[in-house]
Amino acid sequence: MTEHEVTVGDITQLQVDAIVNAANSTLLGGGGVDGAIHRAAGPDLLAECRKLGGCPTGEARITKAYRLPARFVIHTVGPVWRGGNQGEPDLLANCYRNSLSLAIQNKLRTIAFPCISTGVYGYPADRAAEVATRTTVEYTKQHDGVSRVVFVAFGEDAAGHLKRALASARGA
Ligand code: APR
């Protein structure tokens, strides 16, 4: 049975097996949570990312976490919001599924997600929260291995969307 919870704070401070990075397809860093993770992890993270040769939207890659309290970073690339009819929901769902799959493959038990695509990439926070929680609840029902999933909101508004979405995902 996987526990799912919502927390408000800075994902770089979480002591979990893996934190998920909302990266871009180059995997060479950026602003937002990507910038915060690279700043906290130190330059060795970028050095490892350089060897990965990028990551397509919806897919995920794993690296060490270096100076972060987490053990690993799972980098995933969310879709840019283009109105909702360009496959964005499925691509966003793939980010959560592929990140969870990598965690299970690497025997990681606890994983924290930021609100992927809801910053620079413009995905409406309420819709993204629905995709994130429904996909994760479904995936962890069908696949064993992850004991705890933490959805990290960077503010109270985001936390509200996640809590409402998680409640209905649990009830589904
Ligand atoms: N901890 C947790 N959440 C954070 C943090 C943090 N330290 N910093 C930002 N966030 C939140 C934002 O508030 C937003 O809700 O992460 C969510 C994702 O926003 P972005 O980081 O802008 O990511 P995204 O919308 O997926 O855009 C990705 O932005 O930083 C660049 O290189 C990245 O090009 C890529 C793009």
Short mmCIF file of C-alpha atoms and ligand atoms in Angstrom, two decimals:
data_model
loop_
_atom_site.label_atom_id
_atom_site.label_comp_id
_atom_site.label_asym_id
_atom_site.label_seq_id
_atom_site.Cartn_x
_atom_site.Cartn_y
_atom_site.Cartn_z
CA MET A 1 0.00 0.00 0.00
CA THR A 2 1.43 3.38 -1.02
CA GLU A 3 0.89 6.46 1.14
CA HIS A 4 0.26 9.71 -0.73
CA GLU A 5 0.62 13.10 0.93
CA VAL A 6 0.77 16.81 0.10
CA THR A 7 3.31 19.13 1.67
CA VAL A 8 4.20 22.80 1.22
CA GLY A 9 7.88 23.68 0.93
CA ASP A 10 11.15 23.47 -0.92
CA ILE A 11 11.65 20.07 -2.54
CA THR A 12 15.47 20.44 -2.34
CA GLN A 13 15.27 20.03 1.44
CA LEU A 14 13.36 16.74 1.46
CA GLN A 15 15.20 13.69 2.74
CA VAL A 16 13.53 11.10 0.49
CA ASP A 17 15.02 8.42 -1.77
CA ALA A 18 14.31 10.51 -4.87
CA ILE A 19 13.13 14.01 -5.67
CA VAL A 20 11.73 14.64 -9.13
CA ASN A 21 13.01 17.58 -11.15
CA ALA A 22 10.78 19.46 -13.60
CA ALA A 23 13.51 19.78 -16.20
CA ASN A 24 13.66 20.76 -19.85
CA SER A 25 14.61 18.43 -22.66
CA THR A 26 18.29 19.46 -22.61
CA LEU A 27 18.62 18.42 -18.93
CA LEU A 28 21.17 21.24 -18.63
CA GLY A 29 19.38 23.19 -15.91
CA GLY A 30 17.13 26.23 -15.95
CA GLY A 31 15.05 28.32 -13.57
CA GLY A 32 12.27 27.30 -11.21
CA VAL A 33 12.60 24.01 -9.39
CA ASP A 34 15.25 22.91 -11.94
CA GLY A 35 17.44 25.85 -10.95
CA ALA A 36 16.85 25.24 -7.24
CA ILE A 37 17.78 21.56 -7.53
CA HIS A 38 20.97 22.27 -9.47
CA ARG A 39 21.98 25.04 -7.05
CA ALA A 40 21.47 22.75 -4.05
CA ALA A 41 23.05 19.67 -5.62
CA GLY A 42 26.16 21.48 -6.84
CA PRO A 43 28.03 21.32 -10.15
CA ASP A 44 28.49 17.55 -10.21
CA LEU A 45 24.78 17.17 -11.00
CA LEU A 46 25.15 19.17 -14.22
CA ALA A 47 28.28 17.19 -15.08
CA GLU A 48 26.31 13.93 -14.81
CA CYS A 49 23.34 15.39 -16.70
CA ARG A 50 25.59 16.40 -19.58
CA LYS A 51 26.35 12.71 -20.19
CA LEU A 52 22.65 11.83 -20.55
CA GLY A 53 22.16 13.54 -23.90
CA GLY A 54 18.82 15.12 -23.04
CA CYS A 55 15.36 13.67 -22.39
CA PRO A 56 12.18 13.77 -24.52
CA THR A 57 9.00 15.27 -23.05
CA GLY A 58 7.15 12.77 -20.87
CA GLU A 59 10.22 10.60 -20.25
CA ALA A 60 12.44 10.45 -17.16
CA ARG A 61 16.13 9.95 -16.35
CA ILE A 62 17.83 9.26 -13.00
CA THR A 63 21.03 10.70 -11.54
CA LYS A 64 22.74 10.87 -8.19
CA ALA A 65 21.79 13.78 -5.93
CA TYR A 66 25.24 14.93 -4.73
CA ARG A 67 24.84 17.65 -2.05
CA LEU A 68 21.05 17.24 -1.81
CA PRO A 69 19.63 15.36 1.20
CA ALA A 70 17.78 13.06 -1.23
CA ARG A 71 19.63 10.01 -2.61
CA PHE A 72 18.68 10.40 -6.27
CA VAL A 73 17.17 12.97 -8.64
CA ILE A 74 14.69 11.77 -11.26
CA HIS A 75 14.58 14.33 -14.07
CA THR A 76 11.43 14.46 -16.12
CA VAL A 77 10.31 16.87 -18.83
CA GLY A 78 6.75 18.09 -18.63
CA PRO A 79 4.69 19.37 -21.57
CA VAL A 80 4.37 23.06 -22.32
CA TRP A 81 0.68 24.01 -21.97
CA ARG A 82 -0.80 24.83 -25.38
CA GLY A 83 -4.47 24.93 -24.49
CA GLY A 84 -4.97 21.28 -23.58
CA ASN A 85 -5.63 19.74 -26.98
CA GLN A 86 -2.04 18.95 -28.00
CA GLY A 87 -1.65 15.82 -25.90
CA GLU A 88 -0.52 17.71 -22.80
CA PRO A 89 -2.53 15.63 -20.27
CA ASP A 90 -1.10 12.33 -21.56
CA LEU A 91 2.43 13.70 -21.67
CA LEU A 92 2.10 15.01 -18.12
CA ALA A 93 0.71 11.66 -16.96
CA ASN A 94 3.71 9.96 -18.60
CA CYS A 95 6.05 12.12 -16.50
CA TYR A 96 4.54 10.67 -13.31
CA ARG A 97 4.34 7.09 -14.63
CA ASN A 98 7.90 7.07 -15.99
CA SER A 99 9.31 8.69 -12.83
CA LEU A 100 7.54 6.09 -10.64
CA SER A 101 8.72 3.30 -12.93
CA LEU A 102 12.34 4.48 -12.60
CA ALA A 103 11.96 4.68 -8.83
CA ILE A 104 10.68 1.09 -8.67
CA GLN A 105 13.41 -0.15 -11.04
CA ASN A 106 15.98 1.39 -8.69
CA LYS A 107 14.28 0.02 -5.56
CA LEU A 108 13.52 3.53 -4.25
CA ARG A 109 10.71 3.57 -1.67
CA THR A 110 10.01 7.28 -1.17
CA ILE A 111 9.63 9.88 -3.92
CA ALA A 112 8.71 13.57 -3.96
CA PHE A 113 7.19 15.37 -6.96
CA PRO A 114 6.98 19.11 -7.62
CA CYS A 115 3.97 20.39 -9.57
CA ILE A 116 5.44 19.56 -12.96
CA SER A 117 4.70 21.99 -15.83
CA THR A 118 2.70 24.43 -13.67
CA GLY A 119 5.37 27.15 -13.61
CA VAL A 120 7.23 28.29 -16.71
CA TYR A 121 5.40 25.70 -18.80
CA GLY A 122 2.04 27.26 -17.94
CA TYR A 123 -0.05 24.18 -17.19
CA PRO A 124 -3.10 25.23 -15.12
CA ALA A 125 -2.37 24.13 -11.55
CA ASP A 126 -5.81 22.60 -10.89
CA ARG A 127 -5.76 20.47 -14.05
CA ALA A 128 -2.15 19.44 -13.48
CA ALA A 129 -2.96 18.42 -9.91
CA GLU A 130 -5.76 16.17 -11.18
CA VAL A 131 -3.43 14.47 -13.66
CA ALA A 132 -0.62 14.14 -11.11
CA THR A 133 -2.72 12.60 -8.33
CA ARG A 134 -4.97 10.37 -10.47
CA THR A 135 -2.01 8.99 -12.45
CA THR A 136 0.08 8.38 -9.33
CA VAL A 137 -2.72 6.75 -7.31
CA GLU A 138 -3.59 4.46 -10.24
CA TYR A 139 0.04 3.58 -11.01
CA THR A 140 0.92 2.75 -7.40
CA LYS A 141 -2.20 0.57 -7.13
CA GLN A 142 -0.97 -1.48 -10.11
CA HIS A 143 2.75 -1.55 -9.25
CA ASP A 144 4.29 -2.39 -5.86
CA GLY A 145 7.49 -0.94 -4.52
CA VAL A 146 6.86 2.68 -3.60
CA SER A 147 5.82 3.17 0.02
CA ARG A 148 5.40 6.97 0.04
CA VAL A 149 4.72 9.64 -2.57
CA VAL A 150 4.99 13.30 -1.51
CA PHE A 151 3.42 15.98 -3.68
CA VAL A 152 5.34 19.18 -2.94
CA ALA A 153 3.52 22.48 -3.37
CA PHE A 154 5.60 25.63 -3.43
CA GLY A 155 2.70 27.65 -2.06
CA GLU A 156 -0.70 27.33 -0.38
CA ASP A 157 -2.69 27.71 -3.64
CA ALA A 158 -0.89 24.78 -5.19
CA ALA A 159 -1.36 22.79 -1.98
CA GLY A 160 -5.12 23.41 -2.13
CA HIS A 161 -5.33 22.08 -5.69
CA LEU A 162 -3.28 19.02 -4.79
CA LYS A 163 -5.28 18.22 -1.64
CA ARG A 164 -8.62 18.46 -3.46
CA ALA A 165 -7.33 16.43 -6.39
CA LEU A 166 -5.78 13.77 -4.14
CA ALA A 167 -9.04 13.40 -2.19
CA SER A 168 -10.99 12.72 -5.38
CA ALA A 169 -8.26 10.48 -6.82
CA ARG A 170 -8.43 8.36 -3.66
CA GLY A 171 -12.19 8.20 -3.91
CA ALA A 172 -12.12 7.14 -7.58
N1 APR B 1 10.49 23.30 -4.50
C1 APR B 1 9.28 22.85 -4.91
N2 APR B 1 8.59 23.39 -5.92
C2 APR B 1 9.16 24.43 -6.57
C3 APR B 1 10.43 24.95 -6.21
C4 APR B 1 11.10 24.34 -5.13
N3 APR B 1 12.30 24.77 -4.71
N4 APR B 1 10.72 25.99 -7.06
C5 APR B 1 9.67 26.11 -7.89
N5 APR B 1 8.72 25.18 -7.60
C6 APR B 1 7.43 24.94 -8.24
C7 APR B 1 6.81 26.09 -9.00
O1 APR B 1 6.16 26.98 -8.11
C8 APR B 1 5.84 25.33 -9.88
O2 APR B 1 4.65 25.07 -9.15
O3 APR B 1 7.63 23.94 -9.21
C9 APR B 1 6.54 23.99 -10.13
C10 APR B 1 7.09 23.82 -11.53
O4 APR B 1 7.49 25.08 -12.04
P1 APR B 1 8.85 25.24 -12.91
O5 APR B 1 10.00 24.99 -12.02
O6 APR B 1 8.74 26.54 -13.63
O7 APR B 1 8.80 24.03 -13.94
P2 APR B 1 7.92 23.84 -15.26
O8 APR B 1 6.68 24.65 -15.26
O9 APR B 1 7.80 22.35 -15.41
O10 APR B 1 8.85 24.43 -16.40
C11 APR B 1 10.04 23.75 -16.72
O11 APR B 1 11.34 25.70 -16.37
O12 APR B 1 13.04 25.88 -14.88
C12 APR B 1 12.76 25.65 -16.19
O13 APR B 1 14.53 24.24 -16.93
C13 APR B 1 13.15 24.27 -16.62
O14 APR B 1 12.79 24.79 -18.91
C14 APR B 1 12.27 24.08 -17.80
C15 APR B 1 10.98 24.74 -17.35
#
